[in-house]
Tab-separated table of C-alpha atoms and ligand atoms in Angstrom:
chain	number	residue	atom	x	y	z
A	312	UNK	CA	-20.517	6.390	-14.041
A	313	UNK	CA	-18.633	3.143	-14.386
A	314	UNK	CA	-17.526	1.794	-17.722
A	315	UNK	CA	-18.154	-1.831	-18.451
A	316	UNK	CA	-15.590	-4.418	-17.360
A	317	UNK	CA	-15.956	-7.256	-19.826
A	318	UNK	CA	-13.761	-9.711	-17.976
A	319	UNK	CA	-15.178	-13.126	-17.275
A	320	UNK	CA	-17.056	-13.080	-13.997
A	321	UNK	CA	-15.307	-16.271	-12.923
A	322	UNK	CA	-12.311	-14.064	-12.205
A	323	UNK	CA	-14.294	-12.141	-9.643
A	324	UNK	CA	-15.693	-12.702	-6.225
A	325	UNK	CA	-19.013	-14.409	-6.068
A	326	UNK	CA	-21.592	-11.683	-5.629
A	327	UNK	CA	-21.205	-7.956	-5.983
A	328	UNK	CA	-18.593	-5.914	-4.182
A	329	UNK	CA	-21.273	-4.443	-1.988
A	330	UNK	CA	-22.583	-7.798	-0.856
A	331	UNK	CA	-20.009	-8.545	1.775
A	332	UNK	CA	-16.804	-7.210	3.266
A	333	UNK	CA	-14.661	-9.475	5.421
A	334	UNK	CA	-14.628	-13.210	5.019
A	335	UNK	CA	-15.867	-13.431	1.434
A	336	UNK	CA	-14.387	-16.384	-0.457
A	337	UNK	CA	-11.964	-15.069	-3.034
A	338	UNK	CA	-11.896	-16.450	-6.543
A	339	UNK	CA	-8.247	-15.977	-7.353
A	340	UNK	CA	-6.977	-15.919	-10.892
A	341	UNK	CA	-3.374	-16.677	-10.142
A	342	UNK	CA	-1.743	-17.564	-13.416
A	343	UNK	CA	-2.191	-14.411	-15.468
A	344	UNK	CA	0.859	-12.478	-14.351
A	345	UNK	CA	0.310	-9.543	-16.671
A	346	UNK	CA	-2.819	-7.693	-15.664
A	347	UNK	CA	-4.623	-6.275	-18.649
A	348	UNK	CA	-7.967	-5.551	-17.085
A	349	UNK	CA	-10.157	-3.236	-19.094
A	350	UNK	CA	-10.519	0.141	-17.457
A	351	UNK	CA	-13.408	0.759	-15.108
A	352	UNK	CA	-14.377	3.567	-12.776
A	353	UNK	CA	-14.661	3.706	-9.860
A	354	UNK	CA	-11.711	1.410	-9.239
A	355	UNK	CA	-9.783	0.562	-6.090
A	356	UNK	CA	-6.434	-1.235	-6.267
A	357	UNK	CA	-4.406	-2.252	-3.252
A	358	UNK	CA	-1.422	-4.324	-2.245
A	359	UNK	CA	-1.740	-7.975	-1.231
A	360	UNK	CA	-4.671	-10.286	-0.793
A	361	UNK	CA	-5.695	-8.544	2.416
A	362	UNK	CA	-6.429	-5.515	0.248
A	363	UNK	CA	-9.533	-7.237	-1.161
A	364	UNK	CA	-11.909	-6.648	1.774
A	365	UNK	CA	-10.360	-3.201	2.230
A	366	UNK	CA	-11.136	-2.354	-1.403
A	367	UNK	CA	-14.669	-3.601	-1.002
A	368	UNK	CA	-15.292	-1.486	2.064
A	369	UNK	CA	-13.771	1.476	0.220
A	370	UNK	CA	-16.067	0.991	-2.784
A	371	UNK	CA	-19.117	0.542	-0.553
A	372	UNK	CA	-18.218	3.705	1.376
A	373	UNK	CA	-17.793	5.658	-1.858
A	374	UNK	CA	-21.055	4.349	-3.288
A	375	UNK	CA	-22.997	5.134	-0.122
A	376	UNK	CA	-21.337	8.352	1.018
A	377	UNK	CA	-19.756	9.792	-2.138
A	378	UNK	CA	-16.444	10.619	-0.464
A	379	UNK	CA	-13.246	9.055	-1.793
A	380	UNK	CA	-11.272	10.201	1.245
A	381	UNK	CA	-13.772	8.431	3.514
A	382	UNK	CA	-13.453	5.417	1.225
A	383	UNK	CA	-9.644	5.275	1.445
A	384	UNK	CA	-9.650	5.959	5.203
A	385	UNK	CA	-12.246	3.288	5.976
A	386	UNK	CA	-10.732	0.693	3.642
A	387	UNK	CA	-7.247	1.062	5.085
A	388	UNK	CA	-8.717	1.329	8.586
A	389	UNK	CA	-10.120	-2.180	8.188
A	390	UNK	CA	-6.609	-3.584	7.741
A	391	UNK	CA	-5.196	-1.434	10.562
A	392	UNK	CA	-7.765	-2.920	12.959
A	393	UNK	CA	-7.043	-6.544	11.959
A	394	UNK	CA	-5.019	-8.085	14.815
A	395	UNK	CA	-4.027	-11.012	12.617
A	396	UNK	CA	-2.127	-8.747	10.218
A	397	UNK	CA	1.478	-8.641	11.435
A	398	UNK	CA	2.592	-5.592	9.513
A	399	UNK	CA	-0.185	-3.011	9.670
A	400	UNK	CA	-1.700	-1.391	12.764
A	401	UNK	CA	-2.626	-3.422	15.850
A	402	UNK	CA	-0.932	-6.815	15.899
A	403	UNK	CA	2.018	-5.431	13.952
A	404	UNK	CA	5.535	-6.664	14.698
A	405	UNK	CA	7.169	-4.267	17.179
A	406	UNK	CA	10.528	-2.541	16.934
A	407	UNK	CA	13.682	-3.846	18.630
A	408	UNK	CA	12.503	-2.479	21.971
A	409	UNK	CA	9.125	-4.207	21.748
A	410	UNK	CA	7.176	-1.085	20.788
A	411	UNK	CA	4.870	-0.965	17.753
A	412	UNK	CA	5.534	2.229	15.784
A	413	UNK	CA	3.217	2.869	12.845
A	414	UNK	CA	3.403	5.055	9.727
A	415	UNK	CA	0.702	6.212	7.295
A	416	UNK	CA	-0.080	8.771	4.621
A	417	UNK	CA	-3.007	9.888	2.503
A	418	UNK	CA	-3.250	11.939	-0.709
A	419	UNK	CA	-6.078	13.781	-2.402
A	420	UNK	CA	-5.608	14.225	-6.154
A	421	UNK	CA	-8.035	17.078	-6.931
A	422	UNK	CA	-6.252	19.543	-4.629
A	423	UNK	CA	-2.884	17.729	-4.614
A	424	UNK	CA	-2.992	17.693	-0.831
A	425	UNK	CA	-1.303	15.215	1.486
A	426	UNK	CA	-1.039	14.247	5.135
A	427	UNK	CA	1.335	11.874	6.855
A	428	UNK	CA	2.397	10.525	10.250
A	429	UNK	CA	5.425	8.435	11.168
A	430	UNK	CA	6.765	6.601	14.196
A	431	UNK	CA	3.454	6.912	16.063
A	432	UNK	CA	2.760	4.744	19.114
A	433	UNK	CA	-0.554	3.589	20.616
A	434	UNK	CA	-2.785	4.980	17.858
A	435	UNK	CA	-5.057	2.434	16.197
A	436	UNK	CA	-5.739	4.348	12.987
A	437	UNK	CA	-2.694	6.287	11.735
A	438	UNK	CA	-4.442	6.702	8.358
A	439	UNK	CA	-7.135	8.777	10.104
A	440	UNK	CA	-4.530	10.914	11.850
A	441	UNK	CA	-2.715	11.427	8.536
A	442	UNK	CA	-5.996	12.694	7.087
A	443	UNK	CA	-6.389	15.071	10.041
A	444	UNK	CA	-2.878	16.378	9.425
A	445	UNK	CA	-3.893	17.079	5.821
A	446	UNK	CA	-7.241	18.657	6.659
A	447	UNK	CA	-6.647	20.371	10.010
A	448	UNK	CA	-3.082	21.676	9.853
A	449	UNK	CA	-0.887	23.648	7.471
A	450	UNK	CA	1.622	20.804	7.561
A	451	UNK	CA	2.085	17.571	5.641
A	452	UNK	CA	3.939	15.322	8.093
A	453	UNK	CA	4.023	14.861	11.863
A	454	UNK	CA	6.242	12.324	13.622
A	455	UNK	CA	6.652	10.523	16.932
A	456	UNK	CA	5.353	12.100	20.126
A	457	UNK	CA	4.175	15.208	18.276
A	458	UNK	CA	2.007	13.100	15.986
A	459	UNK	CA	0.611	11.206	18.970
A	460	UNK	CA	-0.193	14.432	20.883
A	461	UNK	CA	-1.891	15.783	17.773
A	462	UNK	CA	-3.970	12.604	17.481
A	463	UNK	CA	-5.065	12.899	21.101
A	464	UNK	CA	-5.917	16.585	20.575
A	465	UNK	CA	-8.051	15.527	17.626
A	466	UNK	CA	-10.057	13.206	19.880
A	467	UNK	CA	-8.396	9.847	19.219
A	468	UNK	CA	-7.725	7.684	22.270
A	469	UNK	CA	-4.748	5.452	22.900
A	470	UNK	CA	-4.886	1.745	22.078
A	471	UNK	CA	-2.098	-0.727	22.927
A	472	UNK	CA	-0.910	-2.057	19.551
A	473	UNK	CA	1.347	-4.859	20.841
A	474	UNK	CA	-0.613	-8.106	21.040
A	475	UNK	CA	0.300	-10.933	23.431
A	476	UNK	CA	1.318	-13.126	20.542
A	477	UNK	CA	3.654	-10.499	19.044
A	478	UNK	CA	5.072	-9.811	22.529
A	479	UNK	CA	5.932	-13.499	22.943
A	480	UNK	CA	7.566	-13.602	19.487
A	481	UNK	CA	9.520	-10.425	20.265
A	482	UNK	CA	10.782	-11.880	23.568
A	483	UNK	CA	12.060	-14.925	21.664
A	484	UNK	CA	13.647	-12.715	19.013
A	485	UNK	CA	15.329	-10.611	21.694
A	486	UNK	CA	17.127	-13.643	23.089
A	487	UNK	CA	18.833	-14.192	19.718
A	488	UNK	CA	18.806	-10.632	18.352
A	489	UNK	CA	19.171	-12.095	14.888
A	490	UNK	CA	18.347	-9.976	11.872
A	491	UNK	CA	14.758	-10.894	11.029
A	492	UNK	CA	13.915	-12.574	7.772
A	493	UNK	CA	12.166	-10.138	5.437
A	494	UNK	CA	9.249	-11.963	3.924
A	495	UNK	CA	5.552	-11.573	3.256
A	496	UNK	CA	4.657	-12.085	6.903
A	497	UNK	CA	7.235	-9.660	8.167
A	498	UNK	CA	6.967	-7.006	5.552
A	499	UNK	CA	3.615	-6.119	4.147
A	500	UNK	CA	2.028	-2.734	3.755
A	501	UNK	CA	-1.442	-1.722	2.686
A	502	UNK	CA	-1.189	0.813	-0.119
A	503	UNK	CA	-4.499	1.651	-1.805
A	504	UNK	CA	-5.296	3.885	-4.741
A	505	UNK	CA	-8.822	4.771	-5.786
A	506	UNK	CA	-10.138	6.450	-8.924
A	507	UNK	CA	-13.644	7.859	-8.672
A	508	UNK	CA	-16.281	7.822	-11.369
A	509	UNK	CA	-14.973	11.148	-12.757
A	510	UNK	CA	-11.320	10.089	-12.864
A	511	UNK	CA	-10.143	11.840	-9.696
A	512	UNK	CA	-7.350	9.978	-7.939
A	513	UNK	CA	-6.870	9.379	-4.202
A	514	UNK	CA	-4.583	7.126	-2.187
A	515	UNK	CA	-3.422	5.985	1.210
A	516	UNK	CA	-0.772	3.794	2.762
A	517	UNK	CA	-0.280	2.302	6.257
A	518	UNK	CA	2.286	0.018	7.891
A	519	UNK	CA	3.952	-0.980	11.126
A	520	UNK	CA	7.127	-1.261	9.085
A	521	UNK	CA	10.089	-3.593	9.244
A	522	UNK	CA	9.772	-6.061	12.110
A	523	UNK	CA	12.236	-5.453	14.986
A	524	UNK	CA	13.446	-2.286	13.288
A	525	UNK	CA	15.737	0.162	15.048
A	526	UNK	CA	13.457	2.403	17.146
A	527	UNK	CA	12.670	5.545	15.180
A	528	UNK	CA	13.216	3.887	11.788
A	529	UNK	CA	10.765	5.159	9.170
A	530	UNK	CA	10.322	3.460	5.811
A	531	UNK	CA	8.760	4.510	2.536
A	532	UNK	CA	5.090	4.238	3.471
A	533	UNK	CA	4.518	7.699	4.985
A	534	UNK	CA	6.882	9.461	2.574
A	535	UNK	CA	4.958	11.227	-0.181
A	536	UNK	CA	6.424	10.139	-3.526
A	537	UNK	CA	8.002	6.987	-2.090
A	538	UNK	CA	5.365	4.654	-0.638
A	539	UNK	CA	2.537	6.553	-2.312
A	540	UNK	CA	1.995	9.244	-4.912
A	541	UNK	CA	-1.002	10.521	-6.828
A	542	UNK	CA	-1.284	13.178	-9.499
A	543	UNK	CA	-4.797	13.963	-10.598
A	544	UNK	CA	-3.690	14.613	-14.186
A	545	UNK	CA	-2.176	11.151	-14.453
A	546	UNK	CA	-2.984	8.528	-11.807
A	547	UNK	CA	-1.383	7.043	-8.729
A	548	UNK	CA	1.107	4.455	-7.521
A	549	UNK	CA	1.869	2.734	-4.227
A	550	UNK	CA	4.533	0.424	-2.853
A	551	UNK	CA	5.134	-2.482	-0.524
A	552	UNK	CA	8.356	-4.240	0.349
A	553	UNK	CA	11.614	-3.028	1.848
A	554	UNK	CA	11.024	0.676	2.274
A	555	UNK	CA	14.696	1.588	2.202
A	556	UNK	CA	14.877	0.316	-1.398
A	557	UNK	CA	11.762	2.238	-2.432
A	558	UNK	CA	12.531	5.555	-0.779
A	559	UNK	CA	16.043	5.817	-2.253
A	560	UNK	CA	14.353	6.120	-5.655
A	561	UNK	CA	11.096	8.015	-4.883
A	562	UNK	CA	9.632	5.039	-6.694
A	563	UNK	CA	5.917	5.837	-6.593
A	564	UNK	CA	6.629	9.300	-7.979
A	565	UNK	CA	8.765	7.697	-10.687
A	566	UNK	CA	5.915	5.406	-11.710
A	567	UNK	CA	3.431	8.268	-11.945
A	568	UNK	CA	5.894	10.307	-13.999
A	569	UNK	CA	6.426	7.317	-16.313
A	570	UNK	CA	2.661	7.188	-16.843
A	571	UNK	CA	2.708	10.904	-17.587
A	572	UNK	CA	5.227	10.151	-20.371
A	573	UNK	CA	2.693	7.791	-21.922
A	574	UNK	CA	3.411	4.391	-20.379
A	575	UNK	CA	0.514	2.267	-19.219
A	576	UNK	CA	0.324	1.577	-15.461
A	577	UNK	CA	1.731	-1.928	-16.077
A	578	UNK	CA	4.569	-0.621	-18.251
A	579	UNK	CA	5.311	2.127	-15.724
A	580	UNK	CA	5.615	-0.360	-12.832
A	581	UNK	CA	7.913	-2.598	-14.858
A	582	UNK	CA	10.031	0.259	-16.221
A	583	UNK	CA	10.552	1.648	-12.717
A	584	UNK	CA	11.615	-1.734	-11.343
A	585	UNK	CA	13.950	-2.257	-14.293
A	586	UNK	CA	15.538	1.146	-13.774
A	587	UNK	CA	16.083	0.492	-10.065
A	588	UNK	CA	17.446	-3.031	-10.558
A	589	UNK	CA	19.872	-1.899	-13.271
A	590	UNK	CA	21.236	0.858	-11.057
A	591	UNK	CA	21.270	-0.773	-7.648
A	592	UNK	CA	24.017	-2.926	-6.128
A	593	UNK	CA	21.382	-5.276	-4.711
A	594	UNK	CA	19.790	-7.834	-6.996
A	595	UNK	CA	16.084	-7.895	-7.735
A	596	UNK	CA	15.234	-10.441	-5.069
A	597	UNK	CA	17.226	-8.605	-2.397
A	598	UNK	CA	15.546	-5.333	-3.303
A	599	UNK	CA	12.065	-6.742	-2.511
A	600	UNK	CA	10.176	-3.846	-4.108
A	601	UNK	CA	6.588	-4.249	-5.293
A	602	UNK	CA	4.227	-1.749	-6.860
A	603	UNK	CA	0.640	-1.101	-7.841
A	604	UNK	CA	-0.511	1.658	-10.186
A	605	UNK	CA	-3.688	2.969	-11.765
A	606	UNK	CA	-4.308	5.777	-14.221
A	607	UNK	CA	-7.187	8.241	-14.408
A	608	UNK	CA	-9.064	5.933	-16.764
A	609	UNK	CA	-8.982	3.120	-14.216
A	610	UNK	CA	-6.398	1.020	-16.072
A	611	UNK	CA	-4.290	-0.872	-13.560
A	612	UNK	CA	-0.812	-2.350	-13.306
A	613	UNK	CA	1.228	-4.283	-10.754
A	614	UNK	CA	4.736	-5.728	-10.685
A	615	UNK	CA	7.362	-6.672	-8.162
A	616	UNK	CA	10.647	-8.379	-7.452
A	617	UNK	CA	9.210	-10.459	-4.612
A	618	UNK	CA	7.897	-13.861	-5.617
A	619	UNK	CA	4.283	-14.136	-4.575
A	620	UNK	CA	3.436	-10.431	-4.548
A	621	UNK	CA	-0.315	-10.214	-4.952
A	622	UNK	CA	-2.594	-7.263	-5.451
A	623	UNK	CA	-6.352	-6.780	-5.231
A	624	UNK	CA	-8.587	-4.772	-7.535
A	625	UNK	CA	-12.237	-3.931	-6.990
A	626	UNK	CA	-14.768	-2.344	-9.323
A	627	UNK	CA	-18.551	-2.272	-9.263
A	628	UNK	CA	-18.431	-5.713	-10.894
A	629	UNK	CA	-16.460	-7.438	-8.179
A	630	UNK	CA	-13.019	-8.085	-6.759
A	631	UNK	CA	-10.069	-9.851	-8.268
A	632	UNK	CA	-6.932	-10.967	-6.428
A	633	UNK	CA	-4.055	-11.664	-8.753
A	634	UNK	CA	-0.350	-12.420	-8.824
A	635	UNK	CA	1.596	-9.389	-9.940
A	636	UNK	CA	4.144	-9.793	-12.694
A	637	UNK	CA	7.389	-10.923	-11.043
A	638	UNK	CA	10.585	-9.445	-12.487
A	639	UNK	CA	13.839	-11.312	-11.963
A	640	UNK	CA	17.422	-10.227	-12.438
A	641	UNK	CA	17.767	-12.461	-15.464
A	642	UNK	CA	14.799	-10.881	-17.217
A	643	UNK	CA	15.919	-7.355	-16.442
A	644	UNK	CA	19.671	-7.555	-16.988
A	645	UNK	CA	19.596	-9.892	-19.979
A	646	UNK	CA	16.210	-8.964	-21.296
A	647	UNK	CA	17.208	-5.981	-23.396
A	648	UNK	CA	16.361	-2.346	-23.020
A	649	UNK	CA	13.057	-0.793	-22.375
B	1353	LIG	N1	7.232	-0.728	3.058
B	1353	LIG	C1	7.059	-0.534	4.441
B	1353	LIG	C2	8.285	-0.249	5.154
B	1353	LIG	O1	9.363	-0.525	4.674
B	1353	LIG	O2	8.201	0.234	6.275
């Protein structure tokens, strides 16, 4: 079962992971930008601070029901159902026509299976539909109206995803039609990777994407290998940030392959960012690409080019929310070769 995690308990949430889900006060260790947590299994790592309650629900689900796919689906489902989250599920920022279009994917390491949906409207839990695509069809990805029809066939009902508050903001935006600022509020994604007590790797990802995007735009999140990738022999990686800059590099796949070559999850995240920044015409800050990774042993890593990118990690000993290592142009371009 789980290995010990000899990190000071002051870094963790008060109480055990199973003691509470939403609303628990987080004890954030925010200065250590280079995560070197000892490995533990099971482990759940996810993007952003809002990943903490999602991780905790995932761990609780795994502990009580023994299914990692249920764990990932329920954990991500918690964020999808949060109306206050402006970039995942209900309450998400709509596209340029005022319609919320959501994307999600899920992967199962032991059988290297995957399911994905993109550009879906009026469906509260795209992560659940992605799982149905994986388990109930011979396909990997369904999009748009076809994905919605499939969801309805599978028994899901429609839910309006555009909240009054997002509708009001969209109406204001429409008057100006200015290109929206890409920031934490406008551009978050929940990516979650879980490693079970035996070292099997699972993951999921869900987003409403870039606020006021061109209708039909799909980012990295539902693209296997871009917003998420797991390989049961190695580990998994997930992304948040500007999807266009992740998907041009199949970045999550690149991180997993770097781990396969022997890099730690932290080194693999950093090496992938460095490779992208060195090659791309955009600078690190413009790229806005942020990653989490975990290997089969439960060792974790996280790095990004966005200032303030946080990630959450949960083991049987508690939850930690931390600042990921931030990589700047100066460090990458002038910092020598990896
Ligand atoms: N990373 C989410 C998106 O670009 O849609």
